[in-house]
Amino acid sequence: MGYSMCKKCSDAGLNDMLSDWDSDMDGVECLKDTDVLHNGSRSDQEAARRLARRLYHLEGFRRSDVAKHLGKNNDFSKMVAEEYLKFFEFTDMTLDQSLRCFLKAFSLMGETQERERVLIHFSNRYYQCNPTVFTAQDGVHCLTCALMLLNTDLHGPNIGKKMTCQEFINNLDGLNGGQDFPRELLKSLYNSIKNEKLEWAVDGDELKKSLSELADKNHHSHTKSISRISSSSNPFLDIAHDPNAAVYKTGFLARKIHADMDGKKTPRGKRGWKTFYAVLKGMILYLQKDEYKPEKALSEDDLKNAISVHHALAIKAMDYEKKPNVLKLKTADWRVFLFQAQSPEEMESWIRIINSVAAMFSAPSFPAAIGSQKKFSRPLLPATTTRMSQEEQLKSHEAKLKHVSTELAEHRSYPPDKKVKAKEVDEYRLKEHYLDFEVDAVAFYDARDTIVTLDHKTTVRCCRRPPPACLRWV
């Protein structure tokens, strides 16, 4: 697609618009340092317009610089993004055509939340150009993110069954402002992404850097970023480390890894108990060797041991009797951890607060695929924070509980015939296990006393004492 599909601004008067370049860039540097903005004054709007024009025409910027200016969470960046998107005319274009055009203009790079903000700006512009195609802007954004996820699923390096068109359609059931997207539209979008993957522009220097990093990785380089925690191969499921996130609970916990990703049993040599100083910060449970100090930077080991609690469920480990005060934590990617707390009260506190964080901040997942297909695959669960209000989040849990409970009942009403192959029986049990877990998790999330717990307890609870002897295992 490319620029031939986009509106090109005339360069007439461009020099006049950019004559105050040095002044504008001084303001941008100030913005980087403080992230404090003016109140949307006329001068701010003019500065945003000039910066947007320079970003679009790559005057003094590289393609890799664009997203960082559009994805910041402040008023000025929002103004810049709004002005930048005005250079794109999406009227009467399909969503995939518009997305391809948009992504070819710059490199979509940066933290997950920054990339999502950029896509929100794109969705706003597309809806503005095509107000009758979708029920609401949220539907555009949902479908845009779904296309990005589909692109990774179909063309990414992940191993396993690729998402089918029917699964793609089922996953988007009811997400167009409470209604279904037109089936033919979804089929067309699926085939478009399947036949031609989404790609975005890459600067020459950035490409060399990426290839260099890939070569280093292939040679087992130990170098890694300490600002990201990778949860999977999908860029929209990466866990962003937010140094400014609220700390909900801290204290000593002993950890045992019970199951790896997808529920695969952890090898015996890696199951041993190990004590950490646990810090639940935002949606991430950090497991550190030393006590929590807000001013201390996280080490690579801290990030390596970190666990995201988005879409997770913590319960008392009723089936584990070797040690007291043990809770079980199951994560979105179906890893299972056992944690021993210092007392029954501490165990209950960790369970309550972990589930509260997961309930309040987990972004809604796509519903599980429904249909007669024999191969079952779990839906993708985004690690980004929900954009819903607390009341909307609660209603979402209520709706999902009803939906999943009904699906579980229907699933159990049609058990596999005794004569079917063992593989089909395994698929049936896998889906039943998933739905059963979802019912339990959402039932916890749906409890009103759970989802409001953090309203009155957003405090740091520090334990200054060393762990008791019963927790000092190696």
Short mmCIF file of C-alpha atoms in Angstrom, two decimals:
data_model
loop_
_atom_site.label_atom_id
_atom_site.label_comp_id
_atom_site.label_asym_id
_atom_site.label_seq_id
_atom_site.Cartn_x
_atom_site.Cartn_y
_atom_site.Cartn_z
CA MET A 1 0.00 0.00 0.00
CA GLY A 2 2.29 2.81 1.20
CA TYR A 3 2.13 6.55 0.72
CA SER A 4 0.26 6.41 -2.57
CA MET A 5 -2.84 5.76 -0.47
CA CYS A 6 -2.24 8.60 1.97
CA LYS A 7 -2.90 12.32 1.74
CA LYS A 8 0.28 14.28 1.07
CA CYS A 9 0.44 17.80 2.44
CA SER A 10 1.67 20.56 0.18
CA ASP A 11 5.14 21.81 1.03
CA ALA A 12 4.13 25.40 0.27
CA GLY A 13 5.01 27.60 3.17
CA LEU A 14 6.88 24.78 4.91
CA ASN A 15 9.92 26.94 5.56
CA ASP A 16 7.72 29.56 7.25
CA MET A 17 6.12 26.90 9.44
CA LEU A 18 9.53 25.61 10.48
CA SER A 19 11.38 28.89 10.91
CA ASP A 20 11.21 28.64 14.67
CA TRP A 21 12.81 25.16 14.67
CA ASP A 22 15.36 25.79 17.41
CA SER A 23 12.69 27.17 19.72
CA ASP A 24 10.42 24.19 19.09
CA MET A 25 13.14 21.68 19.82
CA ASP A 26 14.03 23.48 23.05
CA GLY A 27 10.43 22.92 24.08
CA VAL A 28 10.61 19.25 23.13
CA GLU A 29 13.78 18.77 25.18
CA CYS A 30 12.06 20.45 28.12
CA LEU A 31 9.14 18.07 27.66
CA LYS A 32 11.45 15.06 27.80
CA ASP A 33 12.93 16.26 31.07
CA THR A 34 9.74 17.13 32.90
CA ASP A 35 6.77 15.57 31.07
CA VAL A 36 4.87 18.61 32.38
CA LEU A 37 2.81 20.44 29.80
CA HIS A 38 1.07 23.72 29.34
CA ASN A 39 -2.72 23.79 29.29
CA GLY A 40 -3.25 23.28 25.57
CA SER A 41 -2.62 26.92 24.72
CA ARG A 42 -2.55 28.15 21.15
CA SER A 43 1.25 28.19 21.21
CA ASP A 44 1.25 24.54 22.32
CA GLN A 45 -1.10 23.63 19.48
CA GLU A 46 1.12 25.42 16.96
CA ALA A 47 4.22 23.70 18.36
CA ALA A 48 2.44 20.33 18.16
CA ARG A 49 1.44 21.04 14.57
CA ARG A 50 5.01 21.98 13.58
CA LEU A 51 6.49 18.94 15.29
CA ALA A 52 3.90 16.64 13.68
CA ARG A 53 4.74 18.03 10.25
CA ARG A 54 8.46 17.44 10.81
CA LEU A 55 7.81 13.91 12.04
CA TYR A 56 5.68 13.12 9.00
CA HIS A 57 8.21 14.50 6.52
CA LEU A 58 11.13 13.11 8.56
CA GLU A 59 12.71 16.56 8.74
CA GLY A 60 15.47 16.09 11.30
CA PHE A 61 14.00 12.79 12.52
CA ARG A 62 14.40 9.12 11.69
CA ARG A 63 11.49 6.72 11.25
CA SER A 64 12.43 5.15 14.58
CA ASP A 65 11.95 8.52 16.34
CA VAL A 66 8.29 8.94 15.41
CA ALA A 67 6.60 6.45 17.76
CA LYS A 68 8.34 7.81 20.88
CA HIS A 69 6.84 11.25 20.19
CA LEU A 70 3.36 9.86 19.51
CA GLY A 71 3.21 7.33 22.32
CA LYS A 72 3.91 9.39 25.43
CA ASN A 73 1.11 9.67 27.96
CA ASN A 74 0.77 13.45 28.17
CA ASP A 75 -1.33 16.19 26.61
CA PHE A 76 1.33 17.53 24.26
CA SER A 77 2.11 14.12 22.76
CA LYS A 78 -1.62 13.57 22.26
CA MET A 79 -1.81 16.87 20.37
CA VAL A 80 1.21 15.90 18.28
CA ALA A 81 -0.33 12.50 17.50
CA GLU A 82 -3.65 14.07 16.53
CA GLU A 83 -1.90 16.49 14.18
CA TYR A 84 0.33 13.72 12.79
CA LEU A 85 -2.66 11.51 11.95
CA LYS A 86 -4.26 14.36 10.01
CA PHE A 87 -1.66 13.68 7.31
CA PHE A 88 -3.39 10.33 6.65
CA GLU A 89 -6.67 10.15 4.76
CA PHE A 90 -8.34 6.79 5.41
CA THR A 91 -11.80 7.58 4.02
CA ASP A 92 -13.29 4.61 2.10
CA MET A 93 -10.18 2.52 2.82
CA THR A 94 -10.43 -0.85 4.55
CA LEU A 95 -8.94 -1.18 8.02
CA ASP A 96 -6.07 -3.41 6.86
CA GLN A 97 -5.24 -1.05 3.97
CA SER A 98 -5.17 1.90 6.35
CA LEU A 99 -3.07 0.03 8.90
CA ARG A 100 -0.52 -0.98 6.26
CA CYS A 101 -0.32 2.60 5.04
CA PHE A 102 0.14 3.90 8.58
CA LEU A 103 2.79 1.36 9.58
CA LYS A 104 4.90 2.05 6.49
CA ALA A 105 5.37 5.67 7.53
CA PHE A 106 7.47 4.94 10.63
CA SER A 107 8.89 2.21 12.88
CA LEU A 108 6.39 1.03 15.49
CA MET A 109 8.86 0.61 18.34
CA GLY A 110 8.99 1.22 22.09
CA GLU A 111 7.30 -0.12 25.20
CA THR A 112 4.05 -2.07 24.84
CA GLN A 113 1.96 0.72 26.34
CA GLU A 114 3.55 3.28 24.01
CA ARG A 115 2.79 1.15 20.97
CA GLU A 116 -0.78 0.66 22.12
CA ARG A 117 -1.23 4.43 22.51
CA VAL A 118 0.00 4.91 18.94
CA LEU A 119 -2.57 2.37 17.75
CA ILE A 120 -5.27 4.18 19.73
CA HIS A 121 -4.44 7.36 17.81
CA PHE A 122 -4.65 5.38 14.57
CA SER A 123 -8.02 3.93 15.59
CA ASN A 124 -9.37 7.38 16.42
CA ARG A 125 -8.35 8.70 13.01
CA TYR A 126 -9.76 5.70 11.13
CA TYR A 127 -13.08 6.02 12.95
CA GLN A 128 -13.12 9.76 12.22
CA CYS A 129 -12.64 9.05 8.50
CA ASN A 130 -15.13 6.14 8.45
CA PRO A 131 -17.77 6.81 11.14
CA THR A 132 -20.39 4.46 9.67
CA VAL A 133 -18.23 1.34 9.32
CA PHE A 134 -17.98 0.51 13.03
CA THR A 135 -20.28 1.00 16.00
CA ALA A 136 -17.67 2.83 18.10
CA GLN A 137 -14.00 3.81 18.19
CA ASP A 138 -13.33 1.10 20.79
CA GLY A 139 -14.41 -1.48 18.23
CA VAL A 140 -11.86 -0.11 15.76
CA HIS A 141 -9.11 -0.26 18.37
CA CYS A 142 -10.08 -3.79 19.43
CA LEU A 143 -10.00 -5.01 15.84
CA THR A 144 -6.73 -3.18 15.14
CA CYS A 145 -5.04 -4.91 18.07
CA ALA A 146 -6.59 -8.20 16.97
CA LEU A 147 -4.98 -7.78 13.54
CA MET A 148 -1.59 -7.12 15.13
CA LEU A 149 -1.99 -10.24 17.27
CA LEU A 150 -3.14 -12.27 14.26
CA ASN A 151 -0.14 -11.06 12.28
CA THR A 152 2.21 -12.35 14.98
CA ASP A 153 0.32 -15.63 15.29
CA LEU A 154 0.37 -16.34 11.55
CA HIS A 155 3.81 -15.00 10.65
CA GLY A 156 5.76 -15.00 13.93
CA PRO A 157 8.37 -17.54 15.03
CA ASN A 158 5.99 -19.25 17.45
CA ILE A 159 5.67 -23.00 17.10
CA GLY A 160 2.32 -24.74 17.04
CA LYS A 161 -1.10 -24.51 15.49
CA LYS A 162 -1.85 -21.24 13.71
CA MET A 163 -5.10 -19.42 14.40
CA THR A 164 -7.83 -20.36 11.95
CA CYS A 165 -10.26 -17.91 10.40
CA GLN A 166 -13.11 -19.38 12.44
CA GLU A 167 -11.14 -18.96 15.67
CA PHE A 168 -10.34 -15.37 14.72
CA ILE A 169 -14.03 -14.68 14.17
CA ASN A 170 -15.08 -16.41 17.40
CA ASN A 171 -12.47 -14.53 19.41
CA LEU A 172 -14.04 -11.22 18.38
CA ASP A 173 -17.60 -12.19 19.24
CA GLY A 174 -19.49 -9.21 20.70
CA LEU A 175 -16.51 -6.84 20.71
CA ASN A 176 -17.88 -4.27 18.24
CA GLY A 177 -19.44 -2.02 20.86
CA GLY A 178 -21.33 -5.00 22.29
CA GLN A 179 -22.27 -6.29 18.83
CA ASP A 180 -20.59 -8.71 16.43
CA PHE A 181 -18.35 -7.50 13.63
CA PRO A 182 -19.69 -8.39 10.16
CA ARG A 183 -18.56 -11.93 9.43
CA GLU A 184 -17.53 -11.16 5.85
CA LEU A 185 -15.43 -8.24 7.09
CA LEU A 186 -13.53 -10.48 9.52
CA LYS A 187 -12.99 -13.14 6.86
CA SER A 188 -11.63 -10.53 4.48
CA LEU A 189 -9.29 -9.10 7.13
CA TYR A 190 -8.08 -12.57 8.13
CA ASN A 191 -7.26 -13.51 4.53
CA SER A 192 -5.51 -10.19 3.96
CA ILE A 193 -3.17 -10.71 6.93
CA LYS A 194 -2.66 -14.37 6.06
CA ASN A 195 -1.69 -13.59 2.46
CA GLU A 196 0.45 -10.54 3.23
CA LYS A 197 1.91 -9.92 6.67
CA LEU A 198 1.88 -6.50 8.27
CA GLU A 199 5.26 -4.78 8.11
CA TRP A 200 6.49 -1.41 9.28
CA ALA A 201 9.33 0.76 8.14
CA VAL A 202 12.80 0.21 9.59
CA ASP A 203 15.67 2.70 9.49
CA GLY A 204 18.92 1.44 8.01
CA ASP A 205 20.73 1.94 11.31
CA GLU A 206 17.94 0.25 13.24
CA LEU A 207 17.97 -2.71 10.85
CA LYS A 208 21.72 -3.13 11.31
CA LYS A 209 21.23 -2.90 15.06
CA SER A 210 18.47 -5.52 15.00
CA LEU A 211 20.55 -7.90 12.90
CA SER A 212 23.51 -7.36 15.22
CA GLU A 213 21.38 -8.10 18.27
CA LEU A 214 19.99 -11.20 16.58
CA ALA A 215 23.50 -12.42 15.82
CA ASP A 216 24.51 -11.80 19.42
CA LYS A 217 21.50 -13.76 20.59
CA ASN A 218 22.35 -16.66 18.31
CA HIS A 219 25.83 -16.70 19.83
CA HIS A 220 24.31 -16.99 23.31
CA SER A 221 25.11 -13.44 24.32
CA HIS A 222 24.19 -12.72 27.93
CA THR A 223 23.31 -9.09 27.13
CA LYS A 224 19.64 -8.26 27.69
CA SER A 225 17.42 -5.29 28.39
CA ILE A 226 16.44 -4.80 31.99
CA SER A 227 13.40 -2.70 31.13
CA ARG A 228 11.27 -5.54 29.75
CA ILE A 229 10.05 -8.88 30.95
CA SER A 230 9.19 -11.13 28.03
CA SER A 231 6.14 -13.31 28.56
CA SER A 232 6.00 -14.74 25.05
CA SER A 233 7.00 -14.17 21.45
CA ASN A 234 4.10 -11.80 20.96
CA PRO A 235 5.14 -8.13 21.23
CA PHE A 236 1.73 -7.11 22.53
CA LEU A 237 1.97 -9.55 25.42
CA ASP A 238 5.30 -8.34 26.75
CA ILE A 239 5.21 -7.12 30.34
CA ALA A 240 6.37 -3.55 30.66
CA HIS A 241 8.31 -2.71 33.82
CA ASP A 242 6.86 0.50 35.25
CA PRO A 243 9.15 2.01 37.91
CA ASN A 244 6.31 4.30 39.04
CA ALA A 245 3.76 1.55 39.60
CA ALA A 246 2.10 1.29 43.02
CA VAL A 247 3.46 -1.24 45.51
CA TYR A 248 0.61 -3.28 47.00
CA LYS A 249 2.44 -5.77 49.20
CA THR A 250 5.92 -6.91 50.18
CA GLY A 251 7.29 -9.68 52.36
CA PHE A 252 9.27 -12.91 52.44
CA LEU A 253 7.98 -15.85 50.41
CA ALA A 254 9.48 -19.23 49.60
CA ARG A 255 8.85 -20.24 45.98
CA LYS A 256 8.64 -23.62 44.29
CA ILE A 257 8.12 -23.89 40.52
CA HIS A 258 5.47 -26.56 39.99
CA ALA A 259 4.71 -26.26 36.25
CA ASP A 260 6.30 -24.42 33.33
CA MET A 261 4.56 -22.64 30.44
CA ASP A 262 1.44 -24.40 29.11
CA GLY A 263 1.27 -26.47 32.29
CA LYS A 264 4.22 -28.70 31.43
CA LYS A 265 5.63 -30.30 34.54
CA THR A 266 8.83 -28.65 35.75
CA PRO A 267 11.89 -30.95 35.62
CA ARG A 268 12.68 -32.43 39.01
CA GLY A 269 16.00 -30.62 39.38
CA LYS A 270 14.33 -27.21 39.05
CA ARG A 271 11.50 -27.65 41.55
CA GLY A 272 13.36 -26.85 44.76
CA TRP A 273 12.16 -24.28 47.28
CA LYS A 274 13.94 -20.94 47.30
CA THR A 275 13.33 -17.89 49.49
CA PHE A 276 12.83 -14.40 48.06
CA TYR A 277 11.75 -10.99 49.21
CA ALA A 278 8.53 -10.61 47.21
CA VAL A 279 7.26 -7.25 45.96
CA LEU A 280 3.89 -6.97 44.23
CA LYS A 281 4.34 -3.78 42.20
CA GLY A 282 1.69 -2.95 39.67
CA MET A 283 0.78 -6.22 37.98
CA ILE A 284 4.21 -7.76 38.50
CA LEU A 285 5.37 -9.91 41.40
CA TYR A 286 9.11 -9.30 41.74
CA LEU A 287 11.14 -11.93 43.57
CA GLN A 288 14.31 -10.31 44.91
CA LYS A 289 17.26 -11.54 46.92
CA ASP A 290 17.31 -8.45 49.11
CA GLU A 291 14.69 -6.32 50.83
CA TYR A 292 12.72 -3.89 48.72
CA LYS A 293 14.22 -0.42 48.35
CA PRO A 294 12.27 1.96 46.09
CA GLU A 295 15.39 3.83 45.02
CA LYS A 296 17.33 0.68 44.06
CA ALA A 297 17.31 -0.38 40.41
CA LEU A 298 16.16 -3.90 39.59
CA SER A 299 18.85 -6.41 38.70
CA GLU A 300 18.68 -8.83 35.79
CA ASP A 301 17.93 -11.66 38.24
CA ASP A 302 15.04 -9.64 39.67
CA LEU A 303 13.54 -9.32 36.20
CA LYS A 304 14.26 -12.93 35.34
CA ASN A 305 12.35 -14.16 38.39
CA ALA A 306 9.48 -11.68 38.00
CA ILE A 307 5.97 -13.03 37.46
CA SER A 308 3.10 -11.13 35.87
CA VAL A 309 -0.21 -11.60 37.69
CA HIS A 310 -2.41 -10.42 34.81
CA HIS A 311 -5.25 -12.93 34.42
CA ALA A 312 -3.68 -15.00 37.22
CA LEU A 313 -5.40 -16.79 40.10
CA ALA A 314 -4.05 -17.37 43.60
CA ILE A 315 -5.67 -19.97 45.87
CA LYS A 316 -4.75 -21.96 48.94
CA ALA A 317 -2.82 -25.08 47.90
CA MET A 318 -5.26 -27.57 49.40
CA ASP A 319 -3.59 -30.50 47.64
CA TYR A 320 -0.12 -29.72 49.05
CA GLU A 321 0.39 -30.98 52.61
CA LYS A 322 4.17 -31.13 53.00
CA LYS A 323 4.42 -27.54 54.30
CA PRO A 324 1.98 -25.12 55.97
CA ASN A 325 0.70 -21.76 54.67
CA VAL A 326 1.21 -22.60 50.99
CA LEU A 327 -0.66 -20.82 48.20
CA LYS A 328 -0.80 -21.81 44.55
CA LEU A 329 -0.45 -19.20 41.80
CA LYS A 330 -1.49 -20.03 38.23
CA THR A 331 -0.51 -17.46 35.59
CA ALA A 332 -1.95 -16.45 32.22
CA ASP A 333 0.49 -18.73 30.38
CA TRP A 334 -0.45 -21.61 32.72
CA ARG A 335 2.70 -21.70 34.76
CA VAL A 336 2.09 -22.85 38.33
CA PHE A 337 4.03 -21.68 41.39
CA LEU A 338 3.78 -22.65 45.04
CA PHE A 339 4.53 -19.96 47.63
CA GLN A 340 4.91 -20.49 51.37
CA ALA A 341 4.06 -17.50 53.54
CA GLN A 342 5.17 -16.87 57.12
CA SER A 343 1.70 -17.38 58.63
CA PRO A 344 -1.88 -18.29 57.67
CA GLU A 345 -2.78 -14.61 57.81
CA GLU A 346 0.05 -13.68 55.43
CA MET A 347 -0.98 -16.45 53.04
CA GLU A 348 -4.58 -15.18 52.98
CA SER A 349 -3.34 -11.62 52.51
CA TRP A 350 -1.20 -12.54 49.50
CA ILE A 351 -4.08 -14.48 47.95
CA ARG A 352 -6.52 -11.62 48.44
CA ILE A 353 -4.22 -8.88 47.12
CA ILE A 354 -2.91 -10.83 44.10
CA ASN A 355 -6.46 -11.64 43.03
CA SER A 356 -7.53 -8.04 43.62
CA VAL A 357 -4.76 -6.72 41.36
CA ALA A 358 -5.57 -9.29 38.67
CA ALA A 359 -9.29 -8.49 38.90
CA MET A 360 -8.93 -4.73 38.78
CA PHE A 361 -6.19 -4.26 36.19
CA SER A 362 -6.20 -7.22 33.74
CA ALA A 363 -7.33 -6.11 30.29
CA PRO A 364 -10.30 -8.13 29.00
CA SER A 365 -9.27 -11.19 27.05
CA PHE A 366 -10.77 -12.37 23.83
CA PRO A 367 -13.37 -15.06 24.62
CA ALA A 368 -12.34 -18.66 24.09
CA ALA A 369 -13.02 -20.07 20.65
CA ILE A 370 -16.46 -21.62 20.32
CA GLY A 371 -17.43 -24.24 17.79
CA SER A 372 -17.03 -27.84 16.77
CA GLN A 373 -13.34 -27.68 15.92
CA LYS A 374 -11.51 -30.54 17.59
CA LYS A 375 -8.28 -28.69 18.14
CA PHE A 376 -8.53 -26.37 21.14
CA SER A 377 -6.26 -23.41 21.77
CA ARG A 378 -6.48 -20.94 24.63
CA PRO A 379 -7.16 -17.28 23.82
CA LEU A 380 -4.44 -14.65 24.01
CA LEU A 381 -4.42 -12.69 27.26
CA PRO A 382 -2.99 -9.15 26.95
CA ALA A 383 -0.60 -8.01 29.67
CA THR A 384 -1.51 -4.35 29.31
CA THR A 385 -3.60 -2.61 31.97
CA THR A 386 -7.33 -2.39 31.35
CA ARG A 387 -8.77 0.85 29.99
CA MET A 388 -12.11 0.23 31.72
CA SER A 389 -13.41 1.99 34.79
CA GLN A 390 -13.83 -0.08 37.95
CA GLU A 391 -17.56 -0.45 37.38
CA GLU A 392 -17.05 -1.41 33.73
CA GLN A 393 -14.41 -3.94 34.79
CA LEU A 394 -16.83 -5.51 37.24
CA LYS A 395 -19.56 -5.73 34.61
CA SER A 396 -17.04 -7.32 32.25
CA HIS A 397 -16.26 -10.00 34.85
CA GLU A 398 -19.97 -10.63 35.42
CA ALA A 399 -20.59 -11.06 31.69
CA LYS A 400 -17.57 -13.32 31.26
CA LEU A 401 -18.55 -15.50 34.23
CA LYS A 402 -21.98 -16.05 32.72
CA HIS A 403 -20.52 -16.73 29.28
CA VAL A 404 -17.82 -19.17 30.41
CA SER A 405 -20.15 -21.00 32.82
CA THR A 406 -22.61 -21.57 29.98
CA GLU A 407 -19.86 -22.74 27.67
CA LEU A 408 -18.53 -25.16 30.28
CA ALA A 409 -22.00 -26.63 30.80
CA GLU A 410 -22.48 -27.04 27.05
CA HIS A 411 -19.04 -28.58 26.69
CA ARG A 412 -19.74 -31.15 29.40
CA SER A 413 -23.10 -32.02 27.88
CA TYR A 414 -21.33 -33.40 24.80
CA PRO A 415 -18.53 -35.67 26.08
CA PRO A 416 -16.47 -37.55 23.49
CA ASP A 417 -17.65 -40.94 22.38
CA LYS A 418 -15.80 -43.89 23.84
CA LYS A 419 -14.73 -44.94 20.36
CA VAL A 420 -12.95 -41.71 19.43
CA LYS A 421 -9.18 -41.41 19.28
CA ALA A 422 -7.20 -40.66 22.43
CA LYS A 423 -6.07 -37.35 20.93
CA GLU A 424 -9.66 -36.12 20.69
CA VAL A 425 -10.26 -37.11 24.31
CA ASP A 426 -7.17 -35.13 25.31
CA GLU A 427 -8.47 -32.09 23.41
CA TYR A 428 -11.81 -32.39 25.19
CA ARG A 429 -10.15 -32.58 28.60
CA LEU A 430 -7.82 -29.68 27.79
CA LYS A 431 -10.74 -27.41 26.93
CA GLU A 432 -12.68 -28.58 29.98
CA HIS A 433 -9.69 -27.87 32.20
CA TYR A 434 -9.31 -24.40 30.71
CA LEU A 435 -13.01 -23.52 31.08
CA ASP A 436 -13.08 -24.90 34.62
CA PHE A 437 -10.10 -22.71 35.55
CA GLU A 438 -11.69 -19.66 33.90
CA VAL A 439 -14.90 -20.13 35.88
CA ASP A 440 -12.95 -20.30 39.15
CA ALA A 441 -10.77 -17.31 38.27
CA VAL A 442 -13.56 -15.04 37.07
CA ALA A 443 -15.71 -16.03 40.04
CA PHE A 444 -12.93 -14.67 42.28
CA TYR A 445 -12.62 -11.56 40.10
CA ASP A 446 -16.39 -11.03 40.08
CA ALA A 447 -16.65 -10.77 43.87
CA ARG A 448 -17.36 -7.12 44.74
CA ASP A 449 -15.40 -7.32 47.96
CA THR A 450 -12.40 -8.47 45.88
CA ILE A 451 -12.43 -5.77 43.26
CA VAL A 452 -12.66 -2.91 45.75
CA THR A 453 -10.02 -4.19 48.16
CA LEU A 454 -7.28 -1.97 46.76
CA ASP A 455 -9.37 1.18 47.00
CA HIS A 456 -8.48 1.41 50.67
CA LYS A 457 -5.12 -0.36 50.69
CA THR A 458 -2.63 1.03 48.20
CA THR A 459 0.20 1.00 50.70
CA VAL A 460 3.61 -0.60 51.10
CA ARG A 461 3.69 -3.29 53.71
CA CYS A 462 7.34 -3.91 54.53
CA CYS A 463 8.73 -6.72 56.63
CA ARG A 464 12.01 -5.59 58.20
CA ARG A 465 12.72 -8.85 59.98
CA PRO A 466 14.74 -11.67 58.38
CA PRO A 467 12.72 -14.69 57.26
CA PRO A 468 12.08 -17.32 59.92
CA ALA A 469 14.14 -20.49 59.90
CA CYS A 470 11.34 -22.49 58.29
CA LEU A 471 11.64 -20.33 55.14
CA ARG A 472 15.43 -20.39 54.82
CA TRP A 473 15.70 -23.12 52.22
CA VAL A 474 18.22 -23.16 49.41
#
